[in-house]
mmCIF file of C-alpha atoms in Angstrom:
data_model
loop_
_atom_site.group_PDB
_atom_site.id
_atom_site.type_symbol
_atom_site.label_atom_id
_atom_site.label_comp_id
_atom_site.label_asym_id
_atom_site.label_seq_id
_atom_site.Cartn_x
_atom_site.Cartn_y
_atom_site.Cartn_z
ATOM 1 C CA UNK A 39 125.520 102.749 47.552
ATOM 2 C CA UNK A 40 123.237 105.386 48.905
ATOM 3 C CA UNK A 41 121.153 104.719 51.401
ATOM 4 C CA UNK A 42 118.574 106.341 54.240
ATOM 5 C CA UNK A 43 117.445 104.644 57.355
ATOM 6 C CA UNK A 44 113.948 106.016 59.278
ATOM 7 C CA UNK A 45 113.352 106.057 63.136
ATOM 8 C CA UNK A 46 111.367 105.167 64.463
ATOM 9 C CA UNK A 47 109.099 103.001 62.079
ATOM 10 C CA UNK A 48 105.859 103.754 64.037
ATOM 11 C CA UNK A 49 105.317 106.313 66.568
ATOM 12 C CA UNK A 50 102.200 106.701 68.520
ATOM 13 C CA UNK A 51 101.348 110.818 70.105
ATOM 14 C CA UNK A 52 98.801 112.365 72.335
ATOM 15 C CA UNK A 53 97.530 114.997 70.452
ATOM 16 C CA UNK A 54 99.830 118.366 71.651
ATOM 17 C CA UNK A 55 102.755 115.869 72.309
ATOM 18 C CA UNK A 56 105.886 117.168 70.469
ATOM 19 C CA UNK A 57 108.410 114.149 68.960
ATOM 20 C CA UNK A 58 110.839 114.068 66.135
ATOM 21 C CA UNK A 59 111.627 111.644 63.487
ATOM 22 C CA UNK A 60 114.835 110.664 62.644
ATOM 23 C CA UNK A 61 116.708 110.587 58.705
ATOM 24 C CA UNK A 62 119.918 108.645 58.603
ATOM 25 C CA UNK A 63 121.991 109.115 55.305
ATOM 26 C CA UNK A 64 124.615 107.991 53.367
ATOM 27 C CA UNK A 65 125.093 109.298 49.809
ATOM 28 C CA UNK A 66 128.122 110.189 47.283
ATOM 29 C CA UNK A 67 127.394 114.076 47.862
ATOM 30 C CA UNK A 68 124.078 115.420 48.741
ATOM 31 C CA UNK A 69 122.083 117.117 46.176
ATOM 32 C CA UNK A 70 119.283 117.531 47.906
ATOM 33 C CA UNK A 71 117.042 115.847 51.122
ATOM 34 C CA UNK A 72 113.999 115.372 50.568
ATOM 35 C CA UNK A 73 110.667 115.313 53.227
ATOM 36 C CA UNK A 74 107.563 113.517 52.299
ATOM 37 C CA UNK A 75 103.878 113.140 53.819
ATOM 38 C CA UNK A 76 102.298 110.088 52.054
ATOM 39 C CA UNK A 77 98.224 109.340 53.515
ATOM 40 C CA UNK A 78 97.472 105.898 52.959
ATOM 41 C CA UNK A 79 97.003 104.744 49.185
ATOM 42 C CA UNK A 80 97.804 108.113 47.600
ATOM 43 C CA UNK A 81 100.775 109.582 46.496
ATOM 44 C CA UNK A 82 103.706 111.349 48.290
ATOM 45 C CA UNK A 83 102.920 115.319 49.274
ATOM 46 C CA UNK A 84 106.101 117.216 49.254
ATOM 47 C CA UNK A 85 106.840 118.649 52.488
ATOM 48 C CA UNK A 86 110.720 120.428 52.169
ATOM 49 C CA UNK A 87 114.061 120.336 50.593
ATOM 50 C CA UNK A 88 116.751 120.389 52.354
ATOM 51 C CA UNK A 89 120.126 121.058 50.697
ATOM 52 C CA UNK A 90 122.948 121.799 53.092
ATOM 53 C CA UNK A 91 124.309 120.567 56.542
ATOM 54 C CA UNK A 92 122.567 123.623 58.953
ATOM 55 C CA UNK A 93 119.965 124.609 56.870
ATOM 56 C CA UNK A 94 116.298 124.647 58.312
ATOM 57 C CA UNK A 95 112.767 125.137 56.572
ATOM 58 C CA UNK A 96 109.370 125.190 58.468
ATOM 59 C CA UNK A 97 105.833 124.536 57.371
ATOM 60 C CA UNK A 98 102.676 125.160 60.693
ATOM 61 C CA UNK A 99 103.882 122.434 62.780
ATOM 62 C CA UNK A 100 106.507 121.009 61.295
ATOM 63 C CA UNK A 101 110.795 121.936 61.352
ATOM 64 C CA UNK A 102 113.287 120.144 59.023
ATOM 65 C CA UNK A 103 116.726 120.103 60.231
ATOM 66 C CA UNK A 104 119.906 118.919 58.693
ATOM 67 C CA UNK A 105 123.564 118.168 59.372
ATOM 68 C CA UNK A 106 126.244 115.866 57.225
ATOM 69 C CA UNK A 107 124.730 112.775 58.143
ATOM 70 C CA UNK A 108 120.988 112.889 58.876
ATOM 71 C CA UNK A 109 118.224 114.863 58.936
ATOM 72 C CA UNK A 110 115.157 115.168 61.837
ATOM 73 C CA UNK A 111 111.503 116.659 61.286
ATOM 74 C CA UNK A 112 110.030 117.956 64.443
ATOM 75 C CA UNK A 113 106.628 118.160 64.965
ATOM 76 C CA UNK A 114 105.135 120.346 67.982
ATOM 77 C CA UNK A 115 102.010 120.017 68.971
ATOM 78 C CA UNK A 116 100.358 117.710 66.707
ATOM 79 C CA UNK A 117 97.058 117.422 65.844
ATOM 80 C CA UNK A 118 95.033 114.063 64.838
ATOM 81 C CA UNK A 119 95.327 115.016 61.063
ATOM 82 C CA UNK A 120 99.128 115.071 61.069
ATOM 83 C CA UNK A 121 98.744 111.132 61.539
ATOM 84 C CA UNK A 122 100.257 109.924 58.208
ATOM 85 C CA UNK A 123 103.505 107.975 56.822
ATOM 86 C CA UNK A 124 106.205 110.695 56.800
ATOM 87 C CA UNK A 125 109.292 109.741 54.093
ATOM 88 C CA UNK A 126 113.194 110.888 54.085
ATOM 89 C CA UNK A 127 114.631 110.268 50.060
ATOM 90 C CA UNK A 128 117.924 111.808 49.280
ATOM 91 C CA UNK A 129 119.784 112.851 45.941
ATOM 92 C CA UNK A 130 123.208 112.032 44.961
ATOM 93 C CA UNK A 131 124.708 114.908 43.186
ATOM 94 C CA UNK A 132 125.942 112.894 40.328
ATOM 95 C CA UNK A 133 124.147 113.498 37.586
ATOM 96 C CA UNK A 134 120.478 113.170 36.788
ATOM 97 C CA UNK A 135 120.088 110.488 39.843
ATOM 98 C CA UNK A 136 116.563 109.683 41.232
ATOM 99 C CA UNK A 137 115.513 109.865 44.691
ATOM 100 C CA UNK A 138 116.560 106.981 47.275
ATOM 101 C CA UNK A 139 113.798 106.956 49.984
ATOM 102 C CA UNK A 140 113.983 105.333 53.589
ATOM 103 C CA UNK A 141 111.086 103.083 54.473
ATOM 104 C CA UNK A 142 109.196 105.813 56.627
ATOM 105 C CA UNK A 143 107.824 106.485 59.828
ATOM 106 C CA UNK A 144 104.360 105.586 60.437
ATOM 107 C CA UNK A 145 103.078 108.790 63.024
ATOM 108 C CA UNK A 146 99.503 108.503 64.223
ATOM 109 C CA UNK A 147 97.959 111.104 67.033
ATOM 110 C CA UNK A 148 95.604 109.807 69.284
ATOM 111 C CA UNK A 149 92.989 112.816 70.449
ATOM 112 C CA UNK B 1214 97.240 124.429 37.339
ATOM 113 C CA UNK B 1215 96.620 120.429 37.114
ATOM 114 C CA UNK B 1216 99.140 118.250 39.289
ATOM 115 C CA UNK B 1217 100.214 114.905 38.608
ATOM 116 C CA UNK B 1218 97.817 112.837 36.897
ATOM 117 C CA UNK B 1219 98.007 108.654 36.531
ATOM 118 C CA UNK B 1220 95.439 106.456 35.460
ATOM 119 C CA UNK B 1221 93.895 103.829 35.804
ATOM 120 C CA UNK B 1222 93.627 104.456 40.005
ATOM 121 C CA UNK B 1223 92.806 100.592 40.556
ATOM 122 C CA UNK B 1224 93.258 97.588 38.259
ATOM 123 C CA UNK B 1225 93.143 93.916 38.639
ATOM 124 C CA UNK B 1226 95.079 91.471 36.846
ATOM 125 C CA UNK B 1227 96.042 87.919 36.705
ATOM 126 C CA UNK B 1228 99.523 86.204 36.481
ATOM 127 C CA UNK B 1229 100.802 86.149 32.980
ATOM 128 C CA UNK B 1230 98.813 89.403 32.136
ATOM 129 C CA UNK B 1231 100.245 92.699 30.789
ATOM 130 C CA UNK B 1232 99.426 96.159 32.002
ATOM 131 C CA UNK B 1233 100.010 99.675 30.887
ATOM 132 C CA UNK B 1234 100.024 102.674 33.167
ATOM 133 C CA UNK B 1235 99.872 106.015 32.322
ATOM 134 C CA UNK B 1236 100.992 109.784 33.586
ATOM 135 C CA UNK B 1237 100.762 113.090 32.781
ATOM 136 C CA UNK B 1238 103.005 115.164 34.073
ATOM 137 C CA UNK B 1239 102.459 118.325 35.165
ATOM 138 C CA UNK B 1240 102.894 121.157 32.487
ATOM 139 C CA UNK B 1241 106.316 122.386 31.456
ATOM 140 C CA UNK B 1242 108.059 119.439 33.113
ATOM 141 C CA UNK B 1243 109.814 117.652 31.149
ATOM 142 C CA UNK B 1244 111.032 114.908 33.353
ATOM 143 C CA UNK B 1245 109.105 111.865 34.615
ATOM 144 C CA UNK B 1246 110.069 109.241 36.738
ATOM 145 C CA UNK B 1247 108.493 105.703 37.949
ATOM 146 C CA UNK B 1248 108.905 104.267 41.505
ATOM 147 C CA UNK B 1249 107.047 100.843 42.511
ATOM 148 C CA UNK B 1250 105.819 100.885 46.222
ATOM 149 C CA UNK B 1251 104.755 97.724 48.004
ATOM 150 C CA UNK B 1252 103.091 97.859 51.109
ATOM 151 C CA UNK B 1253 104.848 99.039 54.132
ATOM 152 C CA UNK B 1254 108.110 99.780 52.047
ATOM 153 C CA UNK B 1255 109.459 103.278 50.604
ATOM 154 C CA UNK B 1256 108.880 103.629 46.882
ATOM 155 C CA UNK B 1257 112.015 102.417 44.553
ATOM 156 C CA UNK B 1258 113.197 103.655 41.629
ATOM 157 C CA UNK B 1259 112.363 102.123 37.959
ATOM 158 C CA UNK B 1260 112.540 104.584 35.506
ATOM 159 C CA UNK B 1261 113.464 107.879 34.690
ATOM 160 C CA UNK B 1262 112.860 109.943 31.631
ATOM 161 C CA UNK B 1263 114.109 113.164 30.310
ATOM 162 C CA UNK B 1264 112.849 115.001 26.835
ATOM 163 C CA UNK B 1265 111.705 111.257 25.638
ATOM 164 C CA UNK B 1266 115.289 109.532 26.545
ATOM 165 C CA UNK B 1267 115.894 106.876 28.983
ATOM 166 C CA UNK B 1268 118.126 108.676 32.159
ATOM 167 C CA UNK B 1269 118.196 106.158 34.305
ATOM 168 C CA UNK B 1270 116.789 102.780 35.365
ATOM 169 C CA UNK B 1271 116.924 101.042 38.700
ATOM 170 C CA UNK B 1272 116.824 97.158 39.471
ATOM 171 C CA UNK B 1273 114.089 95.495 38.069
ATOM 172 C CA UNK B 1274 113.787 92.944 34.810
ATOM 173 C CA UNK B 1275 113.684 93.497 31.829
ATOM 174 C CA UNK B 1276 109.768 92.461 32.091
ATOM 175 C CA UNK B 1277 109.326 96.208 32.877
ATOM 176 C CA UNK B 1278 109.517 98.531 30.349
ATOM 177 C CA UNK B 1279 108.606 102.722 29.587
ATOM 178 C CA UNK B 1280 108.489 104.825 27.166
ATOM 179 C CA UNK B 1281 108.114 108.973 26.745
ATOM 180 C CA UNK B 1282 106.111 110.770 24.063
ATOM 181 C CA UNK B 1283 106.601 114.105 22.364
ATOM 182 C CA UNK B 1284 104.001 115.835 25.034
ATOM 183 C CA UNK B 1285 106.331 114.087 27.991
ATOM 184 C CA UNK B 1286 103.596 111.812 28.997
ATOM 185 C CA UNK B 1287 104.577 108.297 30.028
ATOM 186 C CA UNK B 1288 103.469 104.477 29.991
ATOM 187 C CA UNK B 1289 104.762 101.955 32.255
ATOM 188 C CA UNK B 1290 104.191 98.663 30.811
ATOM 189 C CA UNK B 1291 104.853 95.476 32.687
ATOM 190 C CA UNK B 1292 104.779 92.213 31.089
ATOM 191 C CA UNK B 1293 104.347 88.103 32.572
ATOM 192 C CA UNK B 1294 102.931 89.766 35.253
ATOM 193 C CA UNK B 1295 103.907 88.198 38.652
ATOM 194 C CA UNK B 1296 101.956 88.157 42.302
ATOM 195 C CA UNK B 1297 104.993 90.007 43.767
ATOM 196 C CA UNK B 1298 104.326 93.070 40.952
ATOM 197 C CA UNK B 1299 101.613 94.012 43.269
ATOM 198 C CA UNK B 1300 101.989 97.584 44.251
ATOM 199 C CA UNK B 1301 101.156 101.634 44.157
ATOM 200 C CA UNK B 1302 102.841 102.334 40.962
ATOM 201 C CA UNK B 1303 104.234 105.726 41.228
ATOM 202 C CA UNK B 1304 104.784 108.283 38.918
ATOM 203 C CA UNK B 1305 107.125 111.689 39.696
ATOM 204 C CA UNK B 1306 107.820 115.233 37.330
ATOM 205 C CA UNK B 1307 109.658 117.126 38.092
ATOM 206 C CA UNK B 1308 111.982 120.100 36.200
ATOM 207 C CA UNK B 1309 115.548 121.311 36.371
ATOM 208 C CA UNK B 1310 114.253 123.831 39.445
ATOM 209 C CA UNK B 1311 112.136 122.089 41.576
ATOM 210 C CA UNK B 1312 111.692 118.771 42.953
ATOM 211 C CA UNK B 1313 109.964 115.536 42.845
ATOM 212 C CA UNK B 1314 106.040 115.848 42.414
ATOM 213 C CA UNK B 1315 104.433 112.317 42.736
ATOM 214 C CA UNK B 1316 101.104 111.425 41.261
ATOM 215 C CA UNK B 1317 98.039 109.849 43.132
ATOM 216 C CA UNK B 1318 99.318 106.229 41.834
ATOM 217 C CA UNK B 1319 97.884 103.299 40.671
ATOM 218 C CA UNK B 1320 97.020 100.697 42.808
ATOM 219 C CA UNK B 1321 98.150 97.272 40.783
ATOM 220 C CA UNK B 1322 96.749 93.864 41.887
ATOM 221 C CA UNK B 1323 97.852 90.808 40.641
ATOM 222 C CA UNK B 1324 95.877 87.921 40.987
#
């Protein structure tokens, strides 16, 4: 069964205080890994995809990183409106298979 | 170009009701998906559906149902509604190219 695991579930940042969350995967081959921003009440913003163990994609502050078993988005220097729920879901590539997400981590940045 | 679109944003129900949610997905995608997301939890997977067929469905009863018209919009409908049905309800398109793009949601109370 696939499954992802998020660490930590809450984590608390000065503003300018670099971190990274953590992805932990199991799947039946990777299609794809997915990174999510979700604000609270609204819908899931796509952040990256990542497909294969080495690959890296950036976006302002934040770095997705992958190898064969999880997956870590760094954030450097964050600001007070990066606090939101980030979310890991990965893609089995069997098929037409939906995404299987973690539970998320909870970020908030304290000015 | 629109994104996502679900309606209604909030509804209230009681136990026993029915509801219907809808989606539009965003143009040219022919794919939708439905994910149910309580509080605190990643969304899970309900439905998926691909030029009007059924692809996929994930572990829920038979009280929840959906269905795919000829312009790919969706309806989830969920019968003998129960208190633990509350939730964002979820809706995703996406096409053969690109990934997941999630809707706004609907925020379902059941009372």
């Amino acid at each position: 069964e696939d499954q992802v695991t998020q660490s930590p579930e809450a984590l608390r940042l000065q503003e300018g205080e670099s971190s990274s969350l953590n992805c932990s995967y199991t799947v039946s081959g990777l299609r794809g890994l997915f990174w999510y921003r979700q604000d609270p009440g609204k819908g899931p913003e796509f952040l990256f995809t990542l497909y294969s163990a080495g690959e890296e994609k950036e976006k302002e502050r934040l770095k997705a990183t992958l190898t064969k078993k999880e997956s870590f988005l760094h954030i450097t220097a964050p600001k007070p409106e990066d606090s939101a729920t980030y979310l890991c879901a990965v893609q089995a590539n069997s098929g037409n298979t939906p995404l299987v997400f973690g539970k998320g981590t909870r970020l908030s940045v304290i000015a | 170009d629109a994104g996502v679109t679900q309606s209604p944003t909030h509804l209230i129900k009681t136990r026993g009701q029915q509801v219907t949610l809808r989606c539009s997905p965003i143009s040219g995608h022919k794919s939708v998906s439905w994910y149910q997301q309580v509080l605190g939890q990643g969304p899970q997977f309900i439905f998926q559906y691909y030029e009007k067929e059924e692809r996929g469905r994930g572990n829920f009863p038979d009280r929840f149902s959906a269905r795919q018209f000829p312009n790919y919009s969706s309806e989830l409908n969920v019968n003998a509604l129960l208190l633990g049905d509350s939730a964002l309800y979820l809706c995703a398109s996406s096409s053969d190219r690109v990934g997941y793009t999630f809707g706004s949601g609907t925020r379902l109370t059941v009372v």
